Short mmCIF file of C-alpha atoms in Angstrom, two decimals:
data_model
loop_
_atom_site.label_atom_id
_atom_site.label_comp_id
_atom_site.label_asym_id
_atom_site.label_seq_id
_atom_site.Cartn_x
_atom_site.Cartn_y
_atom_site.Cartn_z
CA MET Q 194 -56.34 30.18 -43.49
CA ASN Q 195 -59.06 32.79 -43.79
CA ASP Q 196 -59.31 36.54 -43.21
CA ARG Q 197 -60.68 36.07 -39.70
CA GLN Q 198 -57.70 33.97 -38.68
CA PHE Q 199 -55.30 36.58 -40.03
CA GLU Q 200 -57.12 39.32 -38.12
CA GLN Q 201 -56.77 37.24 -34.95
CA ILE Q 202 -53.04 36.88 -35.57
CA LEU Q 203 -52.70 40.66 -35.83
CA LYS Q 204 -54.81 41.11 -32.69
CA LEU Q 205 -52.70 38.60 -30.79
CA ALA Q 206 -49.52 40.40 -31.90
CA GLY Q 207 -50.84 43.69 -30.54
CA GLY Q 208 -51.66 45.18 -33.90
CA LYS Q 209 -49.75 45.69 -37.13
CA GLY Q 210 -47.67 48.47 -35.60
CA ASN Q 211 -46.31 46.16 -32.90
CA ILE Q 212 -44.71 43.81 -35.45
CA ARG Q 213 -41.08 44.71 -35.97
CA GLN Q 214 -39.87 41.77 -38.06
CA VAL Q 215 -41.20 38.72 -39.91
CA LYS Q 216 -39.15 35.57 -40.51
CA ARG Q 217 -39.58 32.01 -41.76
CA ASP Q 218 -38.19 29.03 -39.86
CA GLU Q 219 -39.00 25.64 -41.41
CA GLN Q 220 -42.77 25.17 -41.00
CA SER Q 221 -43.35 28.30 -38.89
CA THR Q 222 -43.59 32.06 -39.27
CA ILE Q 223 -41.93 34.06 -36.52
CA LEU Q 224 -42.93 37.61 -35.58
CA MET Q 225 -40.59 39.76 -33.54
CA LEU Q 226 -42.71 42.18 -31.53
CA GLU Q 227 -41.87 45.66 -30.29
CA ASP Q 228 -43.69 45.55 -26.95
CA HIS Q 229 -44.74 42.28 -25.32
CA SER Q 230 -47.19 44.14 -23.06
CA LYS Q 231 -49.40 44.81 -26.10
CA VAL Q 232 -49.90 41.10 -26.77
CA ASP Q 233 -53.61 40.24 -26.56
CA MET Q 234 -53.76 36.76 -25.02
CA SER Q 235 -57.54 36.51 -25.55
CA ALA Q 236 -57.28 36.53 -29.35
CA PRO Q 237 -56.65 32.79 -29.95
CA ASP Q 238 -59.79 31.87 -28.02
CA ALA Q 239 -61.95 32.87 -31.02
CA VAL Q 240 -60.32 30.61 -33.59
CA ASP Q 241 -58.06 27.60 -33.71
CA LEU Q 242 -54.58 29.08 -33.97
CA GLU Q 243 -51.39 27.17 -33.24
CA THR Q 244 -49.13 29.81 -31.72
CA ILE Q 245 -46.45 30.07 -29.07
CA ILE Q 246 -45.19 33.25 -27.40
CA ARG Q 247 -41.53 33.29 -26.39
CA ILE Q 248 -39.91 36.07 -24.38
CA THR Q 249 -36.11 36.16 -24.27
CA GLY Q 250 -34.84 39.10 -22.28
CA ALA Q 251 -36.14 42.22 -23.96
CA GLU Q 252 -37.17 40.32 -27.11
CA CYS Q 253 -40.67 38.91 -27.66
CA PHE Q 254 -41.41 36.39 -30.41
CA LEU Q 255 -44.74 35.11 -31.66
CA VAL Q 256 -44.27 31.72 -33.36
CA ILE Q 257 -47.11 30.67 -35.67
CA LYS Q 258 -47.38 27.23 -37.25
CA ASP Q 259 -47.58 28.11 -40.94
CA GLU Q 260 -46.95 25.11 -43.20
CA THR Q 261 -48.16 26.85 -46.35
CA SER Q 262 -46.35 30.17 -45.76
CA SER Q 263 -49.69 31.96 -46.12
CA TYR Q 264 -49.28 34.10 -42.99
CA TYR Q 265 -45.70 34.88 -43.94
CA ARG Q 266 -46.62 36.08 -47.43
CA LEU Q 267 -49.46 38.26 -46.15
CA LEU Q 268 -47.30 39.87 -43.50
CA ARG Q 269 -44.45 40.38 -45.96
CA ASP Q 270 -46.81 41.98 -48.48
CA MET Q 271 -47.94 44.36 -45.72
CA GLY Q 272 -44.44 45.79 -45.78
CA LYS Q 273 -43.05 44.18 -42.66
CA PRO Q 274 -39.22 43.94 -42.82
CA GLU Q 275 -37.49 40.60 -43.19
CA SER Q 276 -34.33 41.87 -41.48
CA ILE Q 277 -33.71 44.23 -38.61
CA GLN Q 278 -32.97 47.66 -39.97
CA ASP Q 279 -34.75 50.07 -37.64
CA HIS Q 280 -33.07 48.60 -34.55
CA PRO Q 281 -29.47 47.68 -35.51
CA GLU Q 282 -28.40 47.67 -31.88
CA ARG Q 283 -30.60 44.61 -31.25
CA LYS Q 284 -29.00 42.38 -33.87
CA GLU Q 285 -26.71 40.66 -31.41
CA ARG Q 286 -29.62 39.71 -29.17
CA HIS Q 287 -31.72 38.25 -31.98
CA THR Q 288 -32.02 34.51 -31.53
CA TYR Q 289 -33.85 33.34 -34.69
CA ARG Q 290 -32.41 33.11 -38.15
CA LYS Q 291 -34.31 32.59 -41.32
CA SER Q 292 -33.39 29.15 -42.66
CA PHE Q 293 -33.52 28.76 -46.40
CA SER Q 294 -34.83 25.57 -47.93
CA LEU Q 295 -34.65 25.14 -51.70
CA LEU Q 296 -37.46 22.59 -51.72
CA GLU Q 297 -39.68 24.85 -49.61
CA PHE Q 298 -38.93 27.80 -51.88
CA ILE Q 299 -39.91 25.77 -54.94
CA SER Q 300 -43.12 24.75 -53.19
CA ASP Q 301 -43.83 28.40 -52.38
CA VAL Q 302 -43.34 29.22 -56.07
CA PHE Q 303 -45.94 26.66 -57.11
CA ARG Q 304 -48.48 27.34 -54.37
CA PRO Q 305 -50.04 30.46 -56.00
CA ILE Q 306 -50.49 28.74 -59.37
CA MET Q 307 -52.08 25.60 -57.92
CA PRO Q 308 -55.67 26.76 -58.63
CA ALA Q 309 -54.88 26.87 -62.35
CA ILE Q 310 -53.02 23.54 -62.23
CA LEU Q 311 -55.67 21.74 -60.18
CA GLY Q 312 -58.51 23.15 -62.29
CA ALA Q 313 -56.80 22.01 -65.49
CA ALA Q 314 -55.99 18.65 -63.89
CA VAL Q 315 -59.63 17.98 -63.02
CA PHE Q 316 -60.64 18.93 -66.56
CA LYS Q 317 -58.00 16.58 -68.00
CA ILE Q 318 -59.17 13.74 -65.76
CA VAL Q 319 -62.78 14.20 -66.90
CA LEU Q 320 -61.64 14.01 -70.53
CA ALA Q 321 -59.55 10.92 -69.70
CA VAL Q 322 -62.60 9.20 -68.21
CA ILE Q 323 -64.61 10.05 -71.33
CA THR Q 324 -61.81 8.61 -73.46
CA LEU Q 325 -61.71 5.42 -71.39
CA ILE Q 326 -65.46 4.93 -71.63
CA SER Q 327 -65.47 5.66 -75.35
CA THR Q 328 -62.58 3.26 -75.99
CA TYR Q 329 -63.61 0.27 -73.88
CA GLY Q 330 -67.33 0.84 -73.41
CA PHE Q 331 -68.34 0.50 -77.05
CA SER Q 332 -67.66 -1.98 -79.80
CA GLU Q 333 -66.16 0.82 -81.89
CA PRO Q 334 -64.35 3.92 -80.62
CA SER Q 335 -66.61 6.94 -80.48
CA SER Q 336 -66.22 9.48 -83.27
CA PHE Q 337 -66.27 12.17 -80.59
CA LEU Q 338 -62.64 11.38 -79.75
CA GLN Q 339 -61.65 12.32 -83.31
CA SER Q 340 -63.77 15.44 -83.47
CA GLN Q 341 -62.50 19.00 -83.45
CA THR Q 342 -64.62 19.67 -80.37
CA PHE Q 343 -62.68 17.07 -78.38
CA MET Q 344 -59.37 18.46 -79.65
CA ILE Q 345 -60.33 21.96 -78.47
CA LEU Q 346 -61.46 20.65 -75.08
CA LYS Q 347 -58.21 18.72 -74.73
CA SER Q 348 -56.22 21.87 -75.57
CA ILE Q 349 -58.07 23.75 -72.83
CA GLY Q 350 -57.09 21.10 -70.31
CA GLU Q 351 -53.46 21.11 -71.44
CA SER Q 352 -53.05 24.90 -71.62
CA ALA Q 353 -52.01 25.43 -67.99
CA PHE Q 354 -49.37 22.69 -68.25
CA TYR Q 355 -48.15 23.95 -71.63
CA LEU Q 356 -47.64 27.41 -70.14
CA LEU Q 357 -46.22 26.10 -66.86
CA PRO Q 358 -42.74 27.58 -67.54
CA VAL Q 359 -44.29 31.05 -67.89
CA LEU Q 360 -46.45 30.59 -64.78
CA ALA Q 361 -43.47 29.33 -62.78
CA ALA Q 362 -41.34 32.25 -63.97
CA ILE Q 363 -43.98 34.79 -62.94
CA SER Q 364 -44.50 33.16 -59.55
CA THR Q 365 -40.74 32.98 -58.89
CA ALA Q 366 -40.38 36.67 -59.69
CA ARG Q 367 -43.29 37.45 -57.39
CA GLN Q 368 -41.69 35.50 -54.55
CA LEU Q 369 -38.41 37.38 -55.05
CA LYS Q 370 -40.12 40.75 -55.63
CA SER Q 371 -38.58 41.23 -59.05
CA ASN Q 372 -40.12 42.27 -62.37
CA ILE Q 373 -42.78 39.69 -63.23
CA TYR Q 374 -43.07 40.90 -66.83
CA VAL Q 375 -39.38 40.36 -67.55
CA ALA Q 376 -39.76 36.92 -65.95
CA ALA Q 377 -42.74 36.14 -68.20
CA ALA Q 378 -40.69 37.14 -71.25
CA ILE Q 379 -37.90 34.77 -70.18
CA GLY Q 380 -40.36 31.97 -69.46
CA GLY Q 381 -41.94 32.33 -72.89
CA LEU Q 382 -38.67 32.28 -74.82
CA MET Q 383 -38.99 28.67 -75.94
CA PHE Q 384 -42.52 29.30 -77.20
CA TYR Q 385 -41.26 31.83 -79.74
CA PRO Q 386 -41.83 30.21 -83.17
CA GLN Q 387 -38.27 30.70 -84.40
CA MET Q 388 -36.79 29.17 -81.23
CA SER Q 389 -39.25 26.28 -81.44
CA TYR Q 390 -38.22 25.66 -85.04
CA LEU Q 391 -34.47 25.85 -84.31
CA LEU Q 392 -34.76 23.37 -81.46
CA SER Q 393 -37.12 21.00 -83.27
CA GLY Q 394 -34.25 18.64 -84.16
CA GLN Q 395 -34.28 19.25 -87.90
CA GLU Q 396 -30.73 20.62 -87.84
CA GLU Q 397 -27.81 21.11 -85.49
CA VAL Q 398 -28.00 24.38 -83.59
CA HIS Q 399 -25.06 26.41 -82.26
CA PHE Q 400 -25.20 29.59 -80.21
CA MET Q 401 -21.96 31.58 -80.24
CA GLY Q 402 -20.22 28.40 -81.34
CA VAL Q 403 -21.65 26.38 -78.45
CA PRO Q 404 -23.83 23.37 -79.36
CA MET Q 405 -27.49 23.53 -78.29
CA VAL Q 406 -29.44 20.36 -77.64
CA SER Q 407 -32.58 20.08 -79.80
CA GLN Q 408 -34.94 19.78 -76.86
CA ALA Q 409 -36.83 23.02 -76.21
CA ALA Q 410 -38.68 21.50 -73.24
CA PHE Q 411 -35.37 20.91 -71.46
CA PHE Q 412 -34.52 24.63 -71.44
CA SER Q 413 -37.93 25.55 -70.01
CA ALA Q 414 -37.97 22.83 -67.33
CA THR Q 415 -39.06 23.96 -63.88
CA LEU Q 416 -35.63 23.67 -62.24
CA TRP Q 417 -33.81 25.77 -64.83
CA MET Q 418 -36.61 28.32 -65.02
CA ILE Q 419 -36.63 28.93 -61.27
CA LEU Q 420 -32.83 29.20 -61.15
CA THR Q 421 -32.79 31.60 -64.10
CA ILE Q 422 -35.42 33.91 -62.63
CA SER Q 423 -33.65 33.78 -59.24
CA ALA Q 424 -30.42 34.90 -60.91
CA ALA Q 425 -32.34 37.58 -62.81
CA SER Q 426 -33.74 38.96 -59.56
CA TYR Q 427 -30.22 39.41 -58.15
CA VAL Q 428 -29.06 41.08 -61.36
CA GLU Q 429 -32.05 43.40 -61.22
CA ARG Q 430 -31.37 44.43 -57.62
CA ALA Q 431 -27.66 44.98 -58.23
CA VAL Q 432 -28.19 47.02 -61.39
CA GLU Q 433 -31.03 49.10 -59.95
CA ARG Q 434 -28.89 49.97 -56.92
CA PHE Q 435 -26.20 51.62 -59.06
CA SER Q 436 -28.24 52.81 -62.04
CA PRO Q 437 -28.81 56.56 -62.53
CA LYS Q 438 -32.43 57.59 -62.24
CA VAL Q 439 -32.79 58.09 -65.97
CA LEU Q 440 -31.94 54.39 -66.56
CA GLN Q 441 -33.78 52.82 -63.64
CA GLY Q 442 -36.37 50.30 -64.82
CA ILE Q 443 -34.69 50.07 -68.23
CA LEU Q 444 -31.07 49.07 -67.75
CA ALA Q 445 -31.78 46.05 -65.50
CA PRO Q 446 -34.26 44.37 -67.90
CA ALA Q 447 -31.93 45.11 -70.83
CA LEU Q 448 -28.94 43.50 -69.10
CA THR Q 449 -31.06 40.58 -67.91
CA LEU Q 450 -32.38 39.80 -71.38
CA GLY Q 451 -29.16 40.69 -73.21
CA ILE Q 452 -26.56 39.08 -70.95
CA LEU Q 453 -28.08 36.75 -68.37
CA VAL Q 454 -30.40 34.82 -70.68
CA PRO Q 455 -27.68 34.17 -73.31
CA LEU Q 456 -25.35 33.12 -70.49
CA VAL Q 457 -27.94 30.61 -69.23
CA LEU Q 458 -28.31 29.22 -72.75
CA LEU Q 459 -24.52 28.90 -73.03
CA LEU Q 460 -24.51 26.88 -69.80
CA LEU Q 461 -27.54 24.71 -70.48
CA GLY Q 462 -26.71 24.09 -74.15
CA PRO Q 463 -23.59 21.96 -73.52
CA LEU Q 464 -25.24 20.33 -70.49
CA GLY Q 465 -28.21 19.29 -72.62
CA SER Q 466 -25.92 18.04 -75.39
CA TRP Q 467 -23.96 15.97 -72.89
CA ILE Q 468 -27.18 14.49 -71.46
CA ASP Q 469 -28.45 13.81 -74.99
CA LYS Q 470 -25.34 11.75 -75.76
CA ARG Q 471 -24.93 9.96 -72.44
CA MET Q 472 -28.29 9.44 -70.75
CA PRO Q 473 -30.20 7.34 -73.37
CA ALA Q 474 -27.19 5.08 -73.83
CA ALA Q 475 -26.71 4.73 -70.06
CA VAL Q 476 -30.36 3.87 -69.44
CA ASP Q 477 -30.45 1.43 -72.34
CA SER Q 478 -27.25 -0.26 -71.16
CA LEU Q 479 -28.56 -0.55 -67.61
CA LEU Q 480 -31.82 -2.05 -68.87
CA MET Q 481 -29.85 -4.68 -70.78
CA ASP Q 482 -27.35 -5.56 -68.05
CA ALA Q 483 -29.34 -5.00 -64.84
CA PRO Q 484 -33.05 -4.49 -65.60
CA VAL Q 485 -34.12 -4.85 -61.96
CA VAL Q 486 -31.74 -2.10 -60.83
CA ALA Q 487 -32.74 0.07 -63.80
CA VAL Q 488 -36.46 -0.04 -63.01
CA MET Q 489 -35.78 0.55 -59.31
CA LEU Q 490 -33.65 3.64 -60.04
CA LEU Q 491 -36.15 5.00 -62.55
CA GLY Q 492 -38.98 4.54 -60.04
CA ALA Q 493 -37.01 6.54 -57.48
CA ALA Q 494 -35.59 9.23 -59.78
CA PHE Q 495 -38.46 9.90 -62.18
CA ALA Q 496 -39.88 12.76 -60.08
CA PHE Q 497 -36.53 14.54 -60.11
CA MET Q 498 -36.17 13.86 -63.83
CA LEU Q 499 -39.55 15.51 -64.38
CA PHE Q 500 -38.41 18.49 -62.33
CA ALA Q 501 -35.20 18.89 -64.35
CA GLY Q 502 -36.75 18.15 -67.76
CA LEU Q 503 -34.79 14.92 -68.19
CA HIS Q 504 -37.85 12.71 -68.64
CA TYR Q 505 -38.22 13.78 -72.26
CA TRP Q 506 -35.21 11.64 -73.15
CA LEU Q 507 -37.08 8.55 -71.95
CA VAL Q 508 -39.83 8.87 -74.59
CA PRO Q 509 -37.68 7.61 -77.52
CA LEU Q 510 -36.54 4.70 -75.33
CA MET Q 511 -40.16 3.80 -74.53
CA LEU Q 512 -41.09 3.90 -78.21
CA ASN Q 513 -38.07 1.79 -79.12
CA GLU Q 514 -39.01 -0.78 -76.48
CA LEU Q 515 -42.58 -1.02 -77.76
CA MET Q 516 -41.48 -1.32 -81.40
CA THR Q 517 -38.70 -3.83 -80.71
CA ASN Q 518 -40.10 -5.97 -77.89
CA GLY Q 519 -43.81 -5.20 -77.97
CA PHE Q 520 -43.69 -4.01 -74.37
CA SER Q 521 -41.93 -1.46 -72.15
CA VAL Q 522 -40.43 -1.71 -68.67
CA ILE Q 523 -39.76 2.05 -68.42
CA ILE Q 524 -43.45 2.96 -68.45
CA PRO Q 525 -44.18 0.87 -65.31
CA ALA Q 526 -41.40 2.78 -63.49
CA MET Q 527 -43.18 6.02 -64.34
CA PHE Q 528 -46.44 4.64 -62.93
CA VAL Q 529 -44.81 3.58 -59.68
CA ALA Q 530 -43.21 7.02 -59.24
CA PHE Q 531 -46.56 8.76 -59.62
CA THR Q 532 -48.21 6.40 -57.13
CA ALA Q 533 -45.44 6.88 -54.56
CA GLN Q 534 -45.84 10.66 -54.75
CA ALA Q 535 -49.58 10.21 -54.21
CA GLY Q 536 -49.01 8.09 -51.10
CA ALA Q 537 -46.63 10.64 -49.60
CA ALA Q 538 -49.05 13.49 -50.34
CA LEU Q 539 -51.91 11.66 -48.65
CA ALA Q 540 -49.85 10.99 -45.52
CA ALA Q 541 -48.66 14.61 -45.42
CA GLY Q 542 -52.28 15.74 -45.55
CA LEU Q 543 -53.31 13.37 -42.79
CA ARG Q 544 -50.46 14.63 -40.58
CA SER Q 545 -51.20 18.31 -41.17
CA SER Q 546 -53.48 20.27 -38.87
CA GLN Q 547 -54.06 23.13 -41.32
CA PRO Q 548 -57.34 22.75 -43.26
CA GLY Q 549 -56.01 24.54 -46.35
CA PHE Q 550 -52.97 22.30 -46.65
CA ARG Q 551 -55.01 19.16 -45.95
CA LYS Q 552 -57.45 20.02 -48.73
CA LEU Q 553 -54.61 20.66 -51.16
CA ALA Q 554 -52.86 17.41 -50.19
CA PHE Q 555 -55.99 15.31 -50.65
CA TRP Q 556 -56.73 16.84 -54.06
CA ALA Q 557 -53.08 16.38 -55.05
CA THR Q 558 -53.28 12.72 -54.06
CA GLY Q 559 -56.22 12.19 -56.37
CA THR Q 560 -54.67 14.02 -59.31
CA ALA Q 561 -51.37 12.13 -58.92
CA LEU Q 562 -53.18 8.79 -58.99
CA LEU Q 563 -54.99 9.94 -62.13
CA GLY Q 564 -51.89 11.09 -63.98
CA VAL Q 565 -51.22 14.72 -62.96
CA LEU Q 566 -48.17 14.75 -60.71
CA GLU Q 567 -47.40 18.48 -60.36
CA PRO Q 568 -49.67 19.34 -57.38
CA ALA Q 569 -48.42 16.42 -55.27
CA LEU Q 570 -44.77 16.87 -56.22
CA TYR Q 571 -44.38 20.65 -56.11
CA ALA Q 572 -47.06 21.96 -53.75
CA VAL Q 573 -47.15 19.18 -51.15
CA ASN Q 574 -44.14 16.85 -51.01
CA MET Q 575 -41.45 19.40 -51.78
CA ARG Q 576 -42.49 21.40 -48.71
CA ARG Q 577 -41.03 18.70 -46.48
CA MET Q 578 -37.85 16.73 -46.90
CA ALA Q 579 -39.54 13.81 -45.11
CA SER Q 580 -42.39 13.39 -47.59
CA PHE Q 581 -40.18 14.11 -50.61
CA GLY Q 582 -37.59 11.54 -49.55
CA ALA Q 583 -40.26 9.02 -48.59
CA ALA Q 584 -41.83 9.34 -52.04
CA LEU Q 585 -38.47 8.58 -53.67
CA ILE Q 586 -37.98 5.55 -51.41
CA GLY Q 587 -41.51 4.33 -52.13
CA GLY Q 588 -40.86 4.67 -55.84
CA ALA Q 589 -37.65 2.68 -55.49
CA ILE Q 590 -39.37 -0.13 -53.54
CA GLY Q 591 -42.21 -0.33 -56.05
CA GLY Q 592 -39.73 -0.24 -58.92
CA LEU Q 593 -37.70 -3.01 -57.31
CA TYR Q 594 -40.79 -5.21 -57.15
CA PHE Q 595 -41.66 -4.39 -60.76
CA GLY Q 596 -38.13 -5.30 -61.83
CA ILE Q 597 -38.09 -8.60 -59.94
CA VAL Q 598 -41.40 -9.82 -61.38
CA SER Q 599 -40.79 -8.19 -64.81
CA VAL Q 600 -43.91 -6.04 -65.02
CA LYS Q 601 -44.54 -4.80 -68.57
CA SER Q 602 -46.70 -2.18 -70.24
CA PHE Q 603 -47.99 -2.89 -73.73
CA ALA Q 604 -49.00 0.61 -74.81
CA LEU Q 605 -47.59 4.12 -74.62
CA SER Q 606 -49.69 6.02 -72.10
CA GLU Q 607 -50.34 9.75 -72.22
CA SER Q 608 -49.87 9.87 -68.46
CA ALA Q 609 -49.23 7.51 -65.56
CA SER Q 610 -52.88 7.37 -64.60
CA LEU Q 611 -54.69 4.49 -62.95
CA LEU Q 612 -57.14 4.84 -65.83
CA GLU Q 613 -54.36 3.47 -68.06
CA ILE Q 614 -54.10 0.21 -66.10
CA PRO Q 615 -55.67 -1.77 -68.99
CA SER Q 616 -52.42 -1.26 -70.90
CA PHE Q 617 -50.82 -3.77 -68.49
CA MET Q 618 -53.25 -6.60 -69.34
CA GLU Q 619 -51.68 -9.71 -70.87
CA ASP Q 620 -53.46 -12.97 -71.53
CA GLY Q 621 -52.22 -15.99 -69.60
CA THR Q 622 -49.98 -14.08 -67.19
CA LEU Q 623 -50.21 -12.37 -63.79
CA ASN Q 624 -48.80 -9.12 -65.18
CA LEU Q 625 -51.88 -7.08 -64.22
CA LEU Q 626 -51.93 -8.53 -60.69
CA HIS Q 627 -48.23 -7.79 -60.19
CA THR Q 628 -48.86 -4.27 -61.46
CA CYS Q 629 -51.51 -3.67 -58.83
CA ILE Q 630 -49.33 -5.18 -56.08
CA GLY Q 631 -46.36 -3.01 -57.05
CA LEU Q 632 -48.43 0.17 -57.14
CA LEU Q 633 -49.99 -0.62 -53.76
CA LEU Q 634 -46.54 -1.35 -52.36
CA ALA Q 635 -45.17 2.01 -53.55
CA PHE Q 636 -48.22 3.86 -52.24
CA ALA Q 637 -48.11 2.13 -48.84
CA VAL Q 638 -44.35 2.46 -48.31
CA SER Q 639 -44.20 6.15 -49.20
CA GLY Q 640 -47.36 6.90 -47.20
CA ALA Q 641 -46.33 4.97 -44.09
CA LEU Q 642 -42.80 6.36 -44.15
CA THR Q 643 -44.05 9.94 -44.56
CA TYR Q 644 -46.57 9.52 -41.76
CA TRP Q 645 -43.94 8.11 -39.42
CA LEU Q 646 -41.28 10.73 -40.26
CA GLU Q 647 -43.74 13.61 -39.94
CA GLY Q 648 -44.92 12.32 -36.57
CA ARG Q 649 -41.35 11.86 -35.38
CA ALA Q 650 -40.42 15.39 -36.46
CA SER Q 651 -43.42 16.90 -34.67
CA HIS Q 652 -42.42 15.16 -31.42
CA THR Q 653 -38.67 15.87 -31.57
CA LYS Q 654 -39.05 19.52 -32.63
CA HIS Q 655 -41.94 21.23 -30.91
CA VAL Q 656 -42.61 24.60 -32.53
#
């Protein structure tokens, strides 16, 4: 979407003043117009716009295909109402309702921060290629990998991902039109040195008598951060509505930071402690009793675990596997999950007719295959239940194959990148071949399923 296309949308609608209401409905943005006689039917001839005009009695609707919500955000930022207030007598005749999708909302949260994430991802991939060449291309590892220069460059590439909780908090607040600075303060809580020290695992931590799990990354996981900022936005609106003028802009942030944030910690603390006690033991038991099922479930669920911050509990299990057995079967499940997300993102891009979304999907496919999952997971696949579900199914199928043929990884990888494939090499076995087959299977299944489901949806529901 470019400025010219947006101007054509306004021209088609009969000008900004003719737009009475803006709504979202799945993959479309719907404009309710004041006067259908002002609609300029010649506007779409200039550019490729996918629009439909519907007239129902006295109501006129302009339906725009808007997969990325870009038109919707621009129109909303122009001050167009999201509910009918100026014409209450027309509520009964209004046909469309705004349908809320949690996955789509999460994708909308991540869409504005994708330039930072993709830029950092490309930088990380370049450094990973340099590392691969330096490690396997010379008889001795290059001293550059141990230099301070490389450490600084690596920190630059990791900075956007390290600060992802803060970026997600700011973007969530922006989507909900709440205070972005209060959101940033909440997002940065776990980066405060004293909090980092308390949750470092050196001692048991209790907050108001409630146990707190020693896993700072869990509290700042994407899921909990978005839910916290969403709750904060409702608190802010409620408090601001009843606050006297002298306290407006002060009381809401004070109550948010002083009551809501401690309440969230009181809820997540016991949840994290329960997960800390149950999840490692459950995964370890499943790996012992039913390794095929365990790898299949991990391949399917790893993306959700990443979203909820549960994947951090797998790291000690991976290390224990490598130290005890000399190999890991959890790491291959992580690889297959990344590859399945890449396949679904590619198919979603191929099915889309919007150039901006296609470009994002293709870049996200590449970054997912090279170890950076966030663009494919959050910005592409979460926009559609079809591609998100297909990616989980593809991960499960690939994990099932890995479990049946007992694919192993012999080194702890920094990320599930195809550049780390050498860690699956084993003399005298077909482990590397089975790895490639399993990854291709996950990629093909998730991609084909996404492509089919997206095509079926476009035929059964014509926007």
